XYZ file of C-alpha atoms in Angstrom:
548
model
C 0.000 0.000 0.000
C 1.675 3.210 -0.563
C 2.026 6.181 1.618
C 2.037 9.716 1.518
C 5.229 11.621 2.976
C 4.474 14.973 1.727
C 2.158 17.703 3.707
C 0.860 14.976 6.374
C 1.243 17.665 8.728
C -0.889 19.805 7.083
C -3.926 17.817 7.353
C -6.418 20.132 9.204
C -3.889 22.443 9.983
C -5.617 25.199 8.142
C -8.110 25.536 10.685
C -5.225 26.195 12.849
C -4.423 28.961 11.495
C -7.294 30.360 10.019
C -7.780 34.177 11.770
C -4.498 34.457 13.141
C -3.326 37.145 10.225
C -5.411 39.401 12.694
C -3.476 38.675 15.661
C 0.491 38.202 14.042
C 1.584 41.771 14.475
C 4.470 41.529 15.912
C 3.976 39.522 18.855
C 6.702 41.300 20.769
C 7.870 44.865 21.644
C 11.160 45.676 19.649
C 12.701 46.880 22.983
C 15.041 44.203 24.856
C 16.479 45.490 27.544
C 18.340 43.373 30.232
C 19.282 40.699 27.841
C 15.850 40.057 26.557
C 14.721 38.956 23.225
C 12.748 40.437 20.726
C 12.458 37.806 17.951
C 11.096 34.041 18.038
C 13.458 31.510 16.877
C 12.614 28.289 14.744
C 15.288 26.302 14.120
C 14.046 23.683 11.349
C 16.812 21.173 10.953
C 16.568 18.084 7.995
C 17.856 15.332 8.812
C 20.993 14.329 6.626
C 20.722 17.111 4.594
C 23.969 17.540 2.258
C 25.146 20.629 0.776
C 24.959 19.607 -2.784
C 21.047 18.611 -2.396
C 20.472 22.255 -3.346
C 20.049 22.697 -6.227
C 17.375 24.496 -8.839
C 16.586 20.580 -10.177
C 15.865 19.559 -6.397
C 14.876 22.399 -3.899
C 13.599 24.710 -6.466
C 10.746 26.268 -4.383
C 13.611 26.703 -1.158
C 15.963 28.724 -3.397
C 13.190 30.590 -4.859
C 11.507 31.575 -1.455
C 15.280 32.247 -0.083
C 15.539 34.919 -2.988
C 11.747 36.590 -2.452
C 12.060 36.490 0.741
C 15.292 37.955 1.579
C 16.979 34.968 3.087
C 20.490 34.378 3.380
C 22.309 31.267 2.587
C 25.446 29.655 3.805
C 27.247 27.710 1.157
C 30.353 26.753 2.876
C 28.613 25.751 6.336
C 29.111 22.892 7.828
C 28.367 19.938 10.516
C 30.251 19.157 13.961
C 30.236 15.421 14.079
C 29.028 12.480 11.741
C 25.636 11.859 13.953
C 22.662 13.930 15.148
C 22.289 14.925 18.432
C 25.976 16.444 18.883
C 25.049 18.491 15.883
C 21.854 19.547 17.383
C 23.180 20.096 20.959
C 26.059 22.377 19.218
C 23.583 24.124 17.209
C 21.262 25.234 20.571
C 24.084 25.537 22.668
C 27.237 27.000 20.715
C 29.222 23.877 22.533
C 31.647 21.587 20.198
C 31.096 17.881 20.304
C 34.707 17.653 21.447
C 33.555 19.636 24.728
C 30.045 18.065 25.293
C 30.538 14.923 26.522
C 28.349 13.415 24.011
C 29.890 10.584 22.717
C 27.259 7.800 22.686
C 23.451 7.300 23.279
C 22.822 8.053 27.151
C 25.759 10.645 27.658
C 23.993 14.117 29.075
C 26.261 17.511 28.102
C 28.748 18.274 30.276
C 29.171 21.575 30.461
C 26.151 24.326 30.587
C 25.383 26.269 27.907
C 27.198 29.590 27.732
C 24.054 31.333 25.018
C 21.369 31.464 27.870
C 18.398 30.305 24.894
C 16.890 27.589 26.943
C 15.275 28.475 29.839
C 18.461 29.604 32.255
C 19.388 33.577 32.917
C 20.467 35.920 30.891
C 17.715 35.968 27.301
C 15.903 33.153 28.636
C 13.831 32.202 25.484
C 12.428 28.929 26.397
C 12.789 26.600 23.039
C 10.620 23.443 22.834
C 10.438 20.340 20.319
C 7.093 18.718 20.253
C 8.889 15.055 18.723
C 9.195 12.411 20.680
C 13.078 11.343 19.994
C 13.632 14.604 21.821
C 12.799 12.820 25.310
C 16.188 11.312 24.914
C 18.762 11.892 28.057
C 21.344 13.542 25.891
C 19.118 16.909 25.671
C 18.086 16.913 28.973
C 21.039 19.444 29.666
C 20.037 21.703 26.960
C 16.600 23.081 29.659
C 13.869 22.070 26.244
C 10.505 21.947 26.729
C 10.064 18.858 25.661
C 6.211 18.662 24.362
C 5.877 15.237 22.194
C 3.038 14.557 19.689
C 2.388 18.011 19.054
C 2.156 19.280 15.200
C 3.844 22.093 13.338
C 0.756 23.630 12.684
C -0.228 24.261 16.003
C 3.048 24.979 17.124
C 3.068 28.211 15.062
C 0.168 29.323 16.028
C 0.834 29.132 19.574
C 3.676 30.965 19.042
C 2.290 33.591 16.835
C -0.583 33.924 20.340
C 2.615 34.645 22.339
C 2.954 38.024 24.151
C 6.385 37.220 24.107
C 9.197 35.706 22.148
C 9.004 31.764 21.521
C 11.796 29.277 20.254
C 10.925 25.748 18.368
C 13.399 23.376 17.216
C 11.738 20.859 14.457
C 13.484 18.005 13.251
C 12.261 16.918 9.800
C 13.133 13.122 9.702
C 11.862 11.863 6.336
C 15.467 12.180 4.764
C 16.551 9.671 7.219
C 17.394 5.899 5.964
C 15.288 4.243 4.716
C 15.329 6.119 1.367
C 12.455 4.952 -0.182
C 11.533 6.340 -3.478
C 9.188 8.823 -3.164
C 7.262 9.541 -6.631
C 6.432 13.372 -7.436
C 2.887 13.277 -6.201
C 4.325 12.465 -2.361
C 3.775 8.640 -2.422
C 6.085 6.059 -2.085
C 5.250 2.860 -3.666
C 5.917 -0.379 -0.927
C 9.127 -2.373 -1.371
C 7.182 -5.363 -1.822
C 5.686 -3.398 -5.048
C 7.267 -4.660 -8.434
C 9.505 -2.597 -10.240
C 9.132 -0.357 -6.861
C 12.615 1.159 -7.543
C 12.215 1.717 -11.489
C 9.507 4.580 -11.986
C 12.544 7.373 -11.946
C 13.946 5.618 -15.098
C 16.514 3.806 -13.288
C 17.437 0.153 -14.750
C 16.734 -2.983 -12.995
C 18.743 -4.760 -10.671
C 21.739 -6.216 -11.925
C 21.452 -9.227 -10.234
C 20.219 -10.682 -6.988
C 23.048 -8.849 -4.778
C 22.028 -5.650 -6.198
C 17.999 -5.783 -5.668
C 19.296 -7.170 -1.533
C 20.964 -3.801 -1.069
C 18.158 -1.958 -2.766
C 15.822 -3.424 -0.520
C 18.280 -2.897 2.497
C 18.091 1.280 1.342
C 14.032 1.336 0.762
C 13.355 -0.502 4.164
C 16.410 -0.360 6.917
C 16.889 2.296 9.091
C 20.292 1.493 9.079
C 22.633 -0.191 6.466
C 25.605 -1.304 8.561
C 28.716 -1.807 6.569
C 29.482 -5.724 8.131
C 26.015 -5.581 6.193
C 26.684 -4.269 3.554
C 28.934 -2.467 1.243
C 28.010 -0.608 -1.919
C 30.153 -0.772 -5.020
C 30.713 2.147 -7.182
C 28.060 0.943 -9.903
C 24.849 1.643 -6.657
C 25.527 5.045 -6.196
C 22.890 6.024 -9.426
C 20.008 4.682 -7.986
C 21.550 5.588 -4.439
C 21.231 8.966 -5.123
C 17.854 8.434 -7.107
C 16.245 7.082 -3.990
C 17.749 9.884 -1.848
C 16.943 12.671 -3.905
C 13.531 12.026 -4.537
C 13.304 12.301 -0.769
C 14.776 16.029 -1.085
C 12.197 16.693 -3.442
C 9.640 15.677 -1.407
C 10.950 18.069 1.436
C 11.803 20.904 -1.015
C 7.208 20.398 -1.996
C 7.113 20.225 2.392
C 8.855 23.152 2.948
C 6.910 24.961 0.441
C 3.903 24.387 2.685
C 5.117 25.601 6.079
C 6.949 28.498 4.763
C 3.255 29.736 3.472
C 2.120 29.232 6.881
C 5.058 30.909 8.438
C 4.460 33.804 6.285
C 0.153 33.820 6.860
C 0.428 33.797 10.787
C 2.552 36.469 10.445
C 5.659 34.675 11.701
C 8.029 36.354 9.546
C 8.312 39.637 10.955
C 9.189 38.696 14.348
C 10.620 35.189 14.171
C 14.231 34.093 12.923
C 14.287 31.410 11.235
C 17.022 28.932 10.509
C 16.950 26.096 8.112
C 20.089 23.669 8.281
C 21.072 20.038 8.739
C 22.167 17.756 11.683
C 24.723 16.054 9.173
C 24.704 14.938 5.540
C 24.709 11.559 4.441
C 27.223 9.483 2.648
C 25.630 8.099 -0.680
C 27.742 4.771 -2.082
C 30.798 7.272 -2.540
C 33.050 5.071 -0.476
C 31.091 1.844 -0.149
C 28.820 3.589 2.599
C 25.175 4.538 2.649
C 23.938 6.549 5.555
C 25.834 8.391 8.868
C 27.937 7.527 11.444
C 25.128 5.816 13.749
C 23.508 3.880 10.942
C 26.515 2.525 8.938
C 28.339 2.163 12.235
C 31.603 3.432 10.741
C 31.763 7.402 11.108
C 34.098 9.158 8.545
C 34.624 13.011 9.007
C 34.396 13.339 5.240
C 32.453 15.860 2.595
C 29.157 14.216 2.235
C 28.733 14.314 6.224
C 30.157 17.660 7.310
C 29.276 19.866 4.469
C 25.410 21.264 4.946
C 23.634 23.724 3.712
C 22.450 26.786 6.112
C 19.785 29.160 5.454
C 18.748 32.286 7.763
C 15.636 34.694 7.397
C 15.605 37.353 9.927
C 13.495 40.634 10.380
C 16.518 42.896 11.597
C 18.001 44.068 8.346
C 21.125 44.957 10.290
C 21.677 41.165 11.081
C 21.188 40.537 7.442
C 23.185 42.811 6.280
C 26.141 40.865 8.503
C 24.993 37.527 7.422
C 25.311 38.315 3.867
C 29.018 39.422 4.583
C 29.807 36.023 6.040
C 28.076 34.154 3.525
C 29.622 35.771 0.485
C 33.162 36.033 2.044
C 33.662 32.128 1.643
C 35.193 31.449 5.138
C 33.882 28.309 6.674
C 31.277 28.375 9.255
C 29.908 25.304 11.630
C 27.087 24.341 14.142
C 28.731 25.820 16.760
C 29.336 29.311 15.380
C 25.530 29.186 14.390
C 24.596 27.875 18.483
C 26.822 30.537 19.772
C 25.135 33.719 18.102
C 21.457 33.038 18.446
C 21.435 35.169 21.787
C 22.497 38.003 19.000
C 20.282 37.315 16.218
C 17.444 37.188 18.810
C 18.292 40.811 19.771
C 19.809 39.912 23.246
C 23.289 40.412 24.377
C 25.296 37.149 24.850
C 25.802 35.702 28.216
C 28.416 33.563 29.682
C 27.089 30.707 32.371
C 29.671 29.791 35.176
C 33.784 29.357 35.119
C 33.964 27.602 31.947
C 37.413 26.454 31.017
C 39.670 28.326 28.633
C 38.080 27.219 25.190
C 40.727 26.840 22.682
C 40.627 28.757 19.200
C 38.721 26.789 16.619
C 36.239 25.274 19.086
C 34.991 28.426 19.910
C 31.843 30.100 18.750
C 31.944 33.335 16.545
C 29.023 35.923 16.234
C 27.765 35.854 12.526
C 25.520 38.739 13.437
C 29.881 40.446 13.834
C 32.590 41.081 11.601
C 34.004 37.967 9.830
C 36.471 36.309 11.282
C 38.430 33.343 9.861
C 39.384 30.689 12.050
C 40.092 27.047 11.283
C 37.048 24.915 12.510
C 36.681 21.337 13.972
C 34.501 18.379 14.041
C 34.550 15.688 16.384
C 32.765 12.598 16.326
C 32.972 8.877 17.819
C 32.909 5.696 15.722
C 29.374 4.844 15.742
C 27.464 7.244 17.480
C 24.055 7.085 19.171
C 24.311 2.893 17.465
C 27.934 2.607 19.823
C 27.888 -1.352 20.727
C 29.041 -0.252 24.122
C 28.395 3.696 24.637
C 31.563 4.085 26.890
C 33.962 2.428 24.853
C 33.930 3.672 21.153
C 36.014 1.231 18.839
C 37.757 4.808 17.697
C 37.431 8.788 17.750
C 38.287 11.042 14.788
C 39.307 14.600 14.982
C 39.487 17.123 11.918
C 40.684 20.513 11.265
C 39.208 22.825 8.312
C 41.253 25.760 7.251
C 41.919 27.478 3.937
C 44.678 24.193 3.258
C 42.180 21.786 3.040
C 41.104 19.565 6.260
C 42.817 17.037 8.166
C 41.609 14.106 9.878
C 43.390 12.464 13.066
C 42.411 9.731 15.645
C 42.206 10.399 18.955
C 42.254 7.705 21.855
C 39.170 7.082 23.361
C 41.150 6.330 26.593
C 43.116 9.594 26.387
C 39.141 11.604 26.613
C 37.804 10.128 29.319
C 41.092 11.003 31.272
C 40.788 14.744 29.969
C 43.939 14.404 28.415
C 44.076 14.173 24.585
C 47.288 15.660 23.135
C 46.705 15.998 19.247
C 49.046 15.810 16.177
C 51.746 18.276 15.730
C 50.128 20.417 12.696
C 47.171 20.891 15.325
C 49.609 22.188 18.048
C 49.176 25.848 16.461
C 45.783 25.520 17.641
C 46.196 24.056 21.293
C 48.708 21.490 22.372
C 46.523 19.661 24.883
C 42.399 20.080 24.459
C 40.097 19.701 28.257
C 37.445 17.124 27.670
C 35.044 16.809 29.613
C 34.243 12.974 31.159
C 31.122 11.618 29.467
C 28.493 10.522 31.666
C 25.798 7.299 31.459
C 27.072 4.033 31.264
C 25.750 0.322 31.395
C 24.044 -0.546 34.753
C 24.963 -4.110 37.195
C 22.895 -7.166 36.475
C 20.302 -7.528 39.266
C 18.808 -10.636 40.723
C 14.790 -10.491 40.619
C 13.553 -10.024 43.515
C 11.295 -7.649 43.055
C 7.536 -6.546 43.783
C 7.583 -4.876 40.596
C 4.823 -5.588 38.335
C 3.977 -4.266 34.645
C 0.594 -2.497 34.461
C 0.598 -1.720 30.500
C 1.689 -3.772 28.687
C 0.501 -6.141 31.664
C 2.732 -9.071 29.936
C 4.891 -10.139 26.838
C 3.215 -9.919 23.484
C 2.628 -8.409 20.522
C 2.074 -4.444 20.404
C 0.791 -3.076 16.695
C 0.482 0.630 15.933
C -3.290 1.125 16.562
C -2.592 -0.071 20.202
C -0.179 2.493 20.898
C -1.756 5.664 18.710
C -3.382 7.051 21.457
C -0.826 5.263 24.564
C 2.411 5.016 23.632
C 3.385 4.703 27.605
C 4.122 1.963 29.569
C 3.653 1.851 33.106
C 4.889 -0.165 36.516
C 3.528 -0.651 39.917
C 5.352 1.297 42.614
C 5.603 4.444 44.644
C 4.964 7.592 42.220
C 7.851 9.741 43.537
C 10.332 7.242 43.367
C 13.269 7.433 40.761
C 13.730 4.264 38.594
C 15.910 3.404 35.900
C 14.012 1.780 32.491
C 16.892 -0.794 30.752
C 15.783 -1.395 27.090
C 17.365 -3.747 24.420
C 16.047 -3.611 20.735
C 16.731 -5.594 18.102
C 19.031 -8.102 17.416
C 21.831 -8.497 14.479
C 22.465 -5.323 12.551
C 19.456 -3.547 13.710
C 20.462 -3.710 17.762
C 20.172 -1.081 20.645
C 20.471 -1.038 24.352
C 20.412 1.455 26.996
C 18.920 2.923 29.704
C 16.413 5.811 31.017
C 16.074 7.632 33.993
C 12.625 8.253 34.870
C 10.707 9.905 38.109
C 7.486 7.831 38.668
C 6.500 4.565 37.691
C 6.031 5.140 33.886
C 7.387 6.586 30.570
C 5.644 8.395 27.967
C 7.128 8.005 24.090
C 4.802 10.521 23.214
C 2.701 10.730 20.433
C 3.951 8.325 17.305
C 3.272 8.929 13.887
C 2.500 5.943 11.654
C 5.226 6.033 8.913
C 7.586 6.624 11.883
C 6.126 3.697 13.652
C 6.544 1.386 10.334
C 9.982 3.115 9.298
C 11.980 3.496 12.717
C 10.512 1.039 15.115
C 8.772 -1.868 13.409
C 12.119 -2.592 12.072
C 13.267 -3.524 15.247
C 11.422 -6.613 15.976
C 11.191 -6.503 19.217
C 12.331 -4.490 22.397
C 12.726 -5.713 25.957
C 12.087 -3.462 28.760
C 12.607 -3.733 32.677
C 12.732 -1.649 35.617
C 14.973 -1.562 38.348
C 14.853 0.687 41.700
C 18.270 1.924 42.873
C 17.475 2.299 45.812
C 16.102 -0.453 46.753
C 18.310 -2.790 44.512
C 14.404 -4.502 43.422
C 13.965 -5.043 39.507
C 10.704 -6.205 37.658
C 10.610 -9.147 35.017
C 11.477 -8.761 31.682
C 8.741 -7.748 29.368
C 9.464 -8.721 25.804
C 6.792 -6.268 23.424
C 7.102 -7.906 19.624
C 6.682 -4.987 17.005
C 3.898 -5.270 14.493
């Protein structure tokens, strides 16, 4: 059966937003004194977005609404690490990877914040994300609002209610593996579906080998490369698949930028359109990222994004514009470290941070350019790490006008806050403070418990109209007791395990959407769950939930 990916969220959203052009003057005053701000933020980030997707053949209706609508665009930006949420945490905090902590799934950031967005002193502009994958521990420093199963219509015109300034960061996932081809009206026909992969005009299958990996693209969320590895001959239809997924966001983005502008939205609201990461595409054997080919590469097709800015202050743009055309290299963090200033507030610096070295630090694009050679950081594998303290390997690279550089750093040498880095880095600092990451596996506990599983009450099978409307499960116990939720997914290629902390006895995924349900988690199999109480040492059963 096929699906549609394109303008889901716009299904009833018109009534939404229907009378709101009446209310979306400018829903704050343009004074900001004391640090505060005076423009909303979106931050809209695609997920594996890569700089040479734009283009007039693919994102036609994003340049065109870039040039009408005075937005400026970053064509030598790029990513901080070869997986998402070090990328996102950079981008909302102005903190490199090699400084967060974030090396794995379960690590928290390290060190605060030092652009006061989310919810501290100084602008305090509380930013929320209303997707559930934002519930994860490793944004839990970053002070979100984390509101799952809300919609993007809604969201907007909540903010464009507010008496005063809002931030939203949306993640827009459908560029994420699997790349199923999506045809021009917005459906994409079922794997299953013959000649599924042959309506762009590609040619068949070579032989068997060849339709395995193209089924491994249309329906995996990852493509490991023990999996598989993709020879030169894949990367047409590679990119095929792929691309028709940008087109399908380029006809998406069309739609919310129309709301964006009818609510009124873009005279008070910045709004910034960029990538976590980009996505490797058969160049080097390798389809996917860092956590879903579980081999991350600091190379081209993963660090170099696009980044696009629309902003009401015209002095801002004017400065934007400078950096843009000037052909230095920006990243993540430079963009995380001067939304206090695009926002109208003055920048403000949290605690007795160490000295940051050049190149890791943050520079103000809304300021005079400044070139400075800029890193990325990332781990082997990512948030898909087989053990999320000890990553098979770390890579390091330096950008500057020569060209980058890639070294590997000792995972051993991080944890101790002591990473000394190749001579041709020495110019920038001889020895780098990292902080220790944080999370780690948990001791194997004999049950003994009292424990008992309330929903799901016992193994089984869970399908998607069971958990629309509940996607929670739920324990017996005291409510205002901490416990820690284990979880292991999967098995083979498509594995996970880790743990949650949670305060009462259940945990709310928030609200799923279907095609997430059937791409992300139904892939899975299965996941175990079970519960354990620190402080008493008790731990419930296993509860095995098979995915349908």
């Amino acid at each position: 059966m096929a699906r549609s990916t394109v303008f889901r969220w716009l299904s009833g959203s018109l009534a939404a937003v229907a009378g709101l052009t009446a209310v979306a003057l400018l829903a704050t005053s343009s004074d900001h004194a004391g640090g505060s701000p005076r423009y909303n933020l979106i931050l809209l980030t695609v997920e594996s977005f890569r700089a040479d997707a734009v283009s007039p053949d693919l994102t036609p209706r994003l340049l065109a609404l870039l040039d009408e609508s005075n937005g400026v665009y970053f064509r030598n930006h790029r990513s901080v690490s070869a997986w998402t949420v070090p990328n996102v945490v950079a981008l909302l905090s102005g903190v490199h990877p090699i400084r967060q902590g974030i090396l794995s799934r379960g690590h928290g950031l390290a060190v605060q914040p030092e652009n006061g967005l989310t919810g501290r002193d100084g602008i305090n502009l509380a930013m929320s994300s209303v997707q559930p994958f934002a519930l994860i521990d490793s944004y839990s420093g970053l002070g979100l609002v984390r509101e799952p199963g809300g919609e993007m219509p809604l969201a907007l015109a909540a903010m464009a209610r507010a008496t005063k300034p809002q931030g939203l960061w949306y993640h827009y996932l459908d560029t994420h593996l699997p790349h199923r081809p999506t045809l021009p009206d917005g459906t994409q026909p079922e794997p299953d579906t013959p000649e599924f992969d042959t309506a762009f005009g590609l040619p068949p299958p070579q032989d068997d080998l060849e339709r395995t990996r193209r089924l491994a693209v249309a329906t995996q969320p990852v493509v490991p490369v023990d999996q598989f590895r993709f020879p030169a001959g894949d990367r047409q239809w590679v990119q095929a698949f792929y691309q028709s997924e940008i087109r399908a966001f380029d006809r998406w983005f069309e739609g919310f930028f129309d709301m964006f502008r009818r609510t009124g939205l873009a005279r008070n609201t910045v709004l910034v359109v960029t990538a976590d990461h980009g996505e490797e595409l058969a160049e080097a054997g390798r389809v996917g990222h860092a956590s879903t080919t579980r081999e991350g590469v600091l190379s081209d097709a993963v660090l170099n994004v696009p980044m696009m800015i629309w902003t009401p202050d015209s002095g801002h743009r004017a400065a934007l514009h400078a950096w843009s055309e000037s052909g230095v290299v920006t990243d993540h963090v430079d963009l995380g470290g001067s939304l206090a200033a695009l926002l109208g507030a003055q920048m403000t610096t949290f605690g007795a941070a160490p000295e940051v070295p050049v190149g890791l630090q943050p520079r103000d694009l809304t300021d005079s350019v400044v070139p400075a050679a800029r890193y990325a950081f990332t781990s082997a594998a990512g948030f898909a790490e087989p053990d999320p303290e000890i990553s098979a390997y770390l890579l390091l690279s330096r950008e500057d006008a020569a060209g980058r550089r890639i070294v590997r750093v000792d995972w051993r040498a991080v944890a101790d806050r002591d990473v000394s880095l190749e001579d041709e880095f020495k110019s920038v600092a001889a020895t780098l403070a990292l902080p220790t990451a944080t999370g780690g596996g948990a001791e194997n506990v004999a049950v003994n418990s009292t424990i008992r599983w309330i929903w799901p009450r016992q193994s089984g099978e869970v399908t998607y109209s069971e958990i629309r409307d509940r996607s929670r499960i739920e324990w017996s116990g005291p409510a205002d007791t901490r416990y820690v939720l284990e979880y292991a997914a999967g098995t083979g290629a498509l594995q996970m395990a880790g743990e949650i902390d949670v305060q009462g006895n259940g945990y709310a995924f928030g609200k799923v959407d279907e095609d997430y349900w059937r791409s992300f988690v139904v892939p899975y199999g299965q996941v175990r769950f079970r519960v354990r109480d620190p402080a008493s040492g008790t731990v419930s059963e296993w509860l095995t939930v098979r995915l349908k």
